Amino acid sequence: MNETPRILVLGASGNTGGAVVKTLQAYGAQTSGVPSSGAPSSGMSIRTTSTKNVRSTGTDHVRFDWSAPDTYATAVAGVDRVYLIAPVGVVDPVPPVEAFLAEARRAGVRRTVFLSSSAVRTGGPGLGQVASLVQSVMPEWAVLRPTWFMQNFVGRHPLAEAIRSSREFVTATGDGRQAFVDAGDIGATAAALLVDDAAHTSEFYVTGPESISYDDAAAVLTEAIGEPIRHVAVSVEQRVRQYVDSGYPADFSASLAGLDDFIRTGQNDFVADTVNRFTGRPPRPLREFMSEHRDKLLTPG
Ligand SMILES: NC(=O)c1ccc[n+]([C@@H]2O[C@H](COP(=O)([O-])OP(=O)(O)OC[C@H]3O[C@@H](n4cnc5c(N)ncnc54)[C@H](OP(=O)(O)O)[C@@H]3O)[C@@H](O)[C@H]2O)c1
């Protein structure tokens, strides 16, 4: 491990960013004489951000808002490595990320670990363009391409809300399978890539340990809460109509249903060894995740 990496974690209150911080803090705690977080120069330092004002997370914490470019310079000052998640819910994430990366390079940042998606080809629209940008701007980079998060079944995701309100959820994935991944494992992998002496400049798929269908997932949820949870399979066309009927624009509805089709056609049906390779332990299976998050299946976390 590098003696003194100075790391900025964007989205630290989120699914993956939170896990990045937790893992980095554990690394710090394991290093004799090095404070577990926010250490100035004697060991690894961790800076986290949020759109609100400073929260007490045990790290150096600054305000950062993608929609306020004047917050970028403070966030990257004195930092050499960054965990990057792109702005969520914006039409084109490229302009703000481009401005941020330029600021980061000026401040001396050399390595960026960027969270993309298994469904997004580098160079493709949205996150794909951001991945290209990271690769062209940063001397050292890693692009993580995870499958769908286990966290989608709990918390505030629409899938989780459907399960809570009706004990069923709808997809157009058919029998398509994928290896759902715990965001905790993504964060742990990202942390390892941030602190490693070697840069590993490459793209990595990040998955859970087993590729399963949404019917299989429903069976795991049923077992976890002891109540039947049903996966309702519809066609891609029906799914598009459902999104439109619930108020989404036609284009966006087609993109959302397209993600289900991606799974239905087997394009997410694989298992990668990335978590094991970089964390030294296997990724968590859905059954274990669900038994730990049983309460959140029925109550928003
Ligand atoms: N869910 C999936 O199955 C899946 C699969 C593959 C890839 N992904 C990708 O994963 C990414 C989301 O990662 P995640 O789940 O770790 O995040 P998340 O839990 O959705 O959290 C989003 C983070 O963004 C921060 N944020 C919100 N608005 C912001 C703003 N204006 N400026 C700066 N920060 C802001 C939030 O922090 P504060 O509000 O506290 O500041 C929060 O920490 C997306 O790019 C998504 O495409 C998701």
CSV table of C-alpha atoms in Angstrom, one decimal, residues 15-279:
chain,number,residue,atom,x,y,z
A,15,ASN,CA,-24.4,2.8,-1.4
A,16,THR,CA,-20.9,2.4,-2.9
A,17,GLY,CA,-19.2,5.6,-1.6
A,18,GLY,CA,-20.1,4.7,2.0
A,19,ALA,CA,-18.5,1.3,1.5
A,20,VAL,CA,-15.4,2.9,0.0
A,21,VAL,CA,-14.9,5.1,3.1
A,22,LYS,CA,-15.6,2.2,5.5
A,23,THR,CA,-13.0,0.0,3.8
A,24,LEU,CA,-10.4,2.8,3.7
A,25,GLN,CA,-11.0,3.5,7.4
A,26,ALA,CA,-10.4,-0.2,8.1
A,27,TYR,CA,-7.2,-0.1,6.1
A,28,GLY,CA,-6.1,2.9,8.1
A,29,ALA,CA,-7.0,1.1,11.4
A,30,GLN,CA,-4.9,-1.9,10.3
A,31,THR,CA,-1.8,0.3,9.7
A,32,SER,CA,0.1,0.6,12.9
A,33,GLY,CA,0.3,4.2,14.2
A,34,VAL,CA,-1.8,5.6,11.4
A,35,PRO,CA,-5.1,7.2,12.5
A,36,SER,CA,-8.1,5.5,10.9
A,37,SER,CA,-9.4,8.6,9.0
A,38,GLY,CA,-8.7,12.1,8.1
A,39,ALA,CA,-5.0,11.8,9.0
A,40,PRO,CA,-3.1,14.8,7.8
A,41,SER,CA,0.3,13.7,6.6
A,42,SER,CA,1.3,10.7,8.7
A,43,GLY,CA,-0.9,8.3,6.9
A,44,MET,CA,-3.7,7.8,4.5
A,45,SER,CA,-6.1,10.8,4.5
A,46,ILE,CA,-9.7,10.5,3.4
A,47,ARG,CA,-11.9,13.4,2.4
A,48,THR,CA,-15.6,12.9,1.9
A,49,THR,CA,-18.2,15.2,0.4
A,50,SER,CA,-21.9,15.9,0.5
A,51,THR,CA,-24.2,18.5,-1.0
A,52,LYS,CA,-25.1,19.6,2.5
A,53,ASN,CA,-22.7,21.1,5.0
A,54,VAL,CA,-20.1,19.2,7.0
A,55,ARG,CA,-21.4,16.1,8.6
A,56,SER,CA,-19.6,14.1,11.3
A,57,THR,CA,-18.3,11.1,9.4
A,58,GLY,CA,-14.9,10.9,11.0
A,59,THR,CA,-13.2,12.1,7.8
A,60,ASP,CA,-12.1,15.5,6.5
A,61,HIS,CA,-15.5,16.6,5.0
A,62,VAL,CA,-16.3,19.3,2.5
A,63,ARG,CA,-19.4,20.5,0.6
A,64,PHE,CA,-19.4,19.4,-3.0
A,65,ASP,CA,-22.3,19.9,-5.5
A,66,TRP,CA,-22.1,19.0,-9.1
A,67,SER,CA,-24.4,21.9,-9.9
A,68,ALA,CA,-22.0,24.3,-8.2
A,69,PRO,CA,-18.6,24.3,-10.0
A,70,ASP,CA,-17.1,26.6,-7.4
A,71,THR,CA,-17.2,23.7,-5.0
A,72,TYR,CA,-14.9,21.5,-7.1
A,73,ALA,CA,-11.5,23.2,-6.3
A,74,THR,CA,-11.9,22.8,-2.5
A,75,ALA,CA,-12.8,19.2,-2.9
A,76,VAL,CA,-9.7,18.2,-4.9
A,77,ALA,CA,-7.2,20.5,-3.1
A,78,GLY,CA,-4.3,18.4,-1.7
A,79,VAL,CA,-5.8,15.1,-3.0
A,80,ASP,CA,-4.1,12.6,-5.3
A,81,ARG,CA,-6.7,9.9,-5.8
A,82,VAL,CA,-10.5,10.1,-6.3
A,83,TYR,CA,-13.5,7.8,-6.2
A,84,LEU,CA,-15.9,9.2,-8.8
A,85,ILE,CA,-19.5,8.6,-9.2
A,86,ALA,CA,-21.1,10.7,-12.0
A,87,PRO,CA,-23.9,13.2,-11.2
A,88,VAL,CA,-27.1,11.2,-11.0
A,89,GLY,CA,-30.3,12.2,-12.8
A,90,VAL,CA,-28.7,14.9,-15.1
A,91,VAL,CA,-29.3,14.7,-18.9
A,92,ASP,CA,-25.6,15.0,-19.8
A,93,PRO,CA,-23.1,14.2,-17.1
A,94,VAL,CA,-20.1,14.9,-19.3
A,95,PRO,CA,-19.8,18.8,-18.9
A,96,PRO,CA,-19.7,18.8,-15.1
A,97,VAL,CA,-17.4,15.8,-14.9
A,98,GLU,CA,-15.1,17.3,-17.6
A,99,ALA,CA,-14.8,20.5,-15.5
A,100,PHE,CA,-14.2,18.5,-12.3
A,101,LEU,CA,-11.5,16.3,-13.8
A,102,ALA,CA,-9.7,19.4,-15.2
A,103,GLU,CA,-9.7,20.9,-11.7
A,104,ALA,CA,-8.6,17.6,-10.3
A,105,ARG,CA,-5.6,17.3,-12.7
A,106,ARG,CA,-4.6,20.9,-11.9
A,107,ALA,CA,-4.6,20.0,-8.2
A,108,GLY,CA,-2.4,17.0,-8.9
A,109,VAL,CA,-4.9,14.1,-8.8
A,110,ARG,CA,-3.3,11.1,-10.7
A,111,ARG,CA,-5.7,8.3,-10.1
A,112,THR,CA,-9.5,8.0,-10.5
A,113,VAL,CA,-11.6,5.0,-9.8
A,114,PHE,CA,-14.9,5.6,-11.7
A,115,LEU,CA,-18.2,3.8,-11.1
A,116,SER,CA,-19.9,2.9,-14.4
A,117,SER,CA,-22.2,-0.1,-15.2
A,118,SER,CA,-22.0,-3.5,-16.8
A,119,ALA,CA,-24.8,-2.3,-19.2
A,120,VAL,CA,-22.8,0.7,-20.4
A,121,ARG,CA,-20.1,0.3,-23.1
A,122,THR,CA,-17.2,2.8,-22.7
A,123,GLY,CA,-17.7,5.4,-25.4
A,124,GLY,CA,-21.5,4.9,-25.3
A,125,PRO,CA,-23.9,7.5,-24.2
A,126,GLY,CA,-24.0,9.0,-20.6
A,127,LEU,CA,-21.7,7.0,-18.3
A,128,GLY,CA,-19.9,5.6,-21.3
A,129,GLN,CA,-18.8,9.0,-22.3
A,130,VAL,CA,-17.7,9.7,-18.8
A,131,ALA,CA,-15.7,6.5,-18.7
A,132,SER,CA,-13.9,7.6,-21.9
A,133,LEU,CA,-13.2,11.0,-20.4
A,134,VAL,CA,-11.7,9.5,-17.3
A,135,GLN,CA,-9.5,7.3,-19.4
A,136,SER,CA,-8.2,10.2,-21.5
A,137,VAL,CA,-7.6,12.6,-18.7
A,138,MET,CA,-6.2,10.5,-15.8
A,139,PRO,CA,-2.7,9.0,-15.9
A,140,GLU,CA,-4.1,6.1,-13.7
A,141,TRP,CA,-7.6,5.0,-13.8
A,142,ALA,CA,-10.0,2.1,-13.2
A,143,VAL,CA,-13.5,1.8,-14.5
A,144,LEU,CA,-15.8,-0.4,-12.4
A,145,ARG,CA,-18.7,-2.0,-14.3
A,146,PRO,CA,-21.0,-3.6,-11.8
A,147,THR,CA,-24.1,-5.5,-12.5
A,148,TRP,CA,-27.3,-4.5,-10.6
A,149,PHE,CA,-27.0,-3.8,-6.9
A,150,MET,CA,-28.6,-6.0,-4.2
A,151,GLN,CA,-29.4,-2.7,-2.6
A,152,ASN,CA,-32.2,-2.1,-5.2
A,153,PHE,CA,-34.3,-4.6,-3.3
A,154,VAL,CA,-34.2,-2.5,-0.1
A,155,GLY,CA,-34.2,1.2,0.8
A,156,ARG,CA,-35.7,3.7,-1.6
A,157,HIS,CA,-35.3,2.1,-5.0
A,158,PRO,CA,-38.6,1.7,-6.9
A,159,LEU,CA,-38.1,-2.1,-6.9
A,160,ALA,CA,-38.0,-2.0,-3.1
A,161,GLU,CA,-41.0,0.3,-2.9
A,162,ALA,CA,-43.0,-2.1,-5.0
A,163,ILE,CA,-42.1,-5.0,-2.8
A,164,ARG,CA,-43.0,-3.1,0.3
A,165,SER,CA,-46.3,-1.9,-1.0
A,166,SER,CA,-47.6,-5.0,-2.9
A,167,ARG,CA,-45.2,-7.9,-2.1
A,168,GLU,CA,-44.6,-8.2,-5.8
A,169,PHE,CA,-42.4,-6.5,-8.5
A,170,VAL,CA,-42.6,-6.3,-12.2
A,171,THR,CA,-39.8,-6.8,-14.8
A,172,ALA,CA,-39.4,-7.6,-18.4
A,173,THR,CA,-36.3,-9.6,-17.7
A,174,GLY,CA,-38.1,-13.0,-18.3
A,175,ASP,CA,-35.8,-15.8,-17.3
A,176,GLY,CA,-32.7,-13.7,-17.8
A,177,ARG,CA,-30.1,-14.0,-15.2
A,178,GLN,CA,-27.4,-11.8,-13.6
A,179,ALA,CA,-25.1,-11.9,-10.6
A,180,PHE,CA,-26.6,-9.2,-8.4
A,181,VAL,CA,-23.8,-7.5,-6.5
A,182,ASP,CA,-23.6,-6.0,-3.0
A,183,ALA,CA,-22.6,-2.3,-3.2
A,184,GLY,CA,-20.5,-3.0,-0.2
A,185,ASP,CA,-18.3,-5.4,-2.4
A,186,ILE,CA,-18.1,-2.7,-5.1
A,187,GLY,CA,-16.9,-0.1,-2.5
A,188,ALA,CA,-14.4,-2.6,-1.0
A,189,THR,CA,-13.0,-3.3,-4.5
A,190,ALA,CA,-12.8,0.5,-5.3
A,191,ALA,CA,-11.0,1.1,-2.1
A,192,ALA,CA,-8.5,-1.6,-2.9
A,193,LEU,CA,-7.9,-0.1,-6.3
A,194,LEU,CA,-7.5,3.4,-4.8
A,195,VAL,CA,-4.8,2.4,-2.3
A,196,ASP,CA,-2.9,-0.2,-4.3
A,197,ASP,CA,0.7,0.7,-5.3
A,198,ALA,CA,-0.1,-0.7,-8.7
A,199,ALA,CA,-2.5,1.4,-10.8
A,200,HIS,CA,-4.3,-1.6,-12.6
A,201,THR,CA,-5.4,0.9,-15.3
A,202,SER,CA,-8.2,-1.1,-16.8
A,203,GLU,CA,-12.0,-1.8,-16.8
A,204,PHE,CA,-13.4,-4.4,-14.4
A,205,TYR,CA,-16.8,-6.1,-14.3
A,206,VAL,CA,-17.9,-6.4,-10.7
A,207,THR,CA,-20.5,-9.0,-9.8
A,208,GLY,CA,-21.9,-11.2,-7.1
A,209,PRO,CA,-21.0,-14.9,-6.8
A,210,GLU,CA,-23.9,-16.4,-8.7
A,211,SER,CA,-26.0,-15.5,-11.7
A,212,ILE,CA,-29.7,-15.9,-10.9
A,213,SER,CA,-33.1,-14.8,-12.4
A,214,TYR,CA,-35.6,-12.4,-10.8
A,215,ASP,CA,-37.7,-15.5,-10.0
A,216,ASP,CA,-34.8,-16.9,-8.1
A,217,ALA,CA,-34.3,-13.5,-6.4
A,218,ALA,CA,-38.0,-13.5,-5.4
A,219,ALA,CA,-37.5,-16.9,-3.8
A,220,VAL,CA,-34.6,-15.6,-1.8
A,221,LEU,CA,-36.7,-12.6,-0.6
A,222,THR,CA,-39.6,-14.9,0.3
A,223,GLU,CA,-37.3,-17.0,2.4
A,224,ALA,CA,-35.8,-13.9,4.1
A,225,ILE,CA,-39.0,-12.3,5.3
A,226,GLY,CA,-41.2,-15.4,5.5
A,227,GLU,CA,-43.9,-14.0,3.2
A,228,PRO,CA,-44.4,-14.7,-0.4
A,229,ILE,CA,-42.8,-12.1,-2.7
A,230,ARG,CA,-43.7,-12.5,-6.4
A,231,HIS,CA,-41.8,-11.6,-9.6
A,232,VAL,CA,-44.4,-10.6,-12.3
A,233,ALA,CA,-42.9,-11.1,-15.7
A,234,VAL,CA,-44.2,-8.9,-18.5
A,235,SER,CA,-43.1,-8.3,-22.1
A,236,VAL,CA,-40.7,-5.4,-22.9
A,237,GLU,CA,-43.6,-3.7,-24.8
A,238,GLN,CA,-45.8,-4.0,-21.7
A,239,ARG,CA,-43.1,-2.6,-19.5
A,240,VAL,CA,-42.6,0.4,-21.8
A,241,ARG,CA,-46.4,1.1,-21.6
A,242,GLN,CA,-46.4,0.8,-17.8
A,243,TYR,CA,-43.6,3.4,-17.5
A,244,VAL,CA,-45.4,5.7,-19.9
A,245,ASP,CA,-48.7,5.3,-18.0
A,246,SER,CA,-46.9,6.1,-14.8
A,247,GLY,CA,-45.8,9.5,-16.3
A,248,TYR,CA,-42.3,8.9,-17.7
A,249,PRO,CA,-41.5,10.4,-21.1
A,250,ALA,CA,-41.6,7.8,-24.0
A,251,ASP,CA,-37.8,7.9,-24.6
A,252,PHE,CA,-36.9,7.4,-21.0
A,253,SER,CA,-39.6,4.6,-20.7
A,254,ALA,CA,-37.9,2.8,-23.6
A,255,SER,CA,-34.5,3.2,-22.0
A,256,LEU,CA,-35.7,1.8,-18.7
A,257,ALA,CA,-37.4,-1.2,-20.3
A,258,GLY,CA,-34.2,-1.6,-22.5
A,259,LEU,CA,-32.3,-2.3,-19.3
A,260,ASP,CA,-34.7,-5.2,-18.6
A,261,ASP,CA,-34.2,-6.4,-22.1
A,262,PHE,CA,-30.5,-6.3,-21.6
A,263,ILE,CA,-30.9,-8.9,-18.8
A,264,ARG,CA,-33.6,-10.8,-20.7
A,265,THR,CA,-31.3,-11.4,-23.6
A,266,GLY,CA,-28.5,-12.8,-21.4
A,267,GLN,CA,-26.1,-9.9,-21.7
A,268,ASN,CA,-25.6,-9.6,-17.9
A,269,ASP,CA,-25.4,-13.4,-17.4
A,270,PHE,CA,-21.8,-13.8,-16.2
A,271,VAL,CA,-19.7,-13.9,-13.0
A,272,ALA,CA,-16.5,-12.0,-12.6
A,273,ASP,CA,-13.7,-12.6,-10.1
A,274,THR,CA,-12.9,-8.9,-9.5
A,275,VAL,CA,-14.1,-8.7,-5.9
A,276,ASN,CA,-12.1,-11.8,-4.9
A,277,ARG,CA,-9.1,-10.6,-6.9
A,278,PHE,CA,-8.8,-7.2,-5.2
A,279,THR,CA,-10.3,-7.8,-1.7
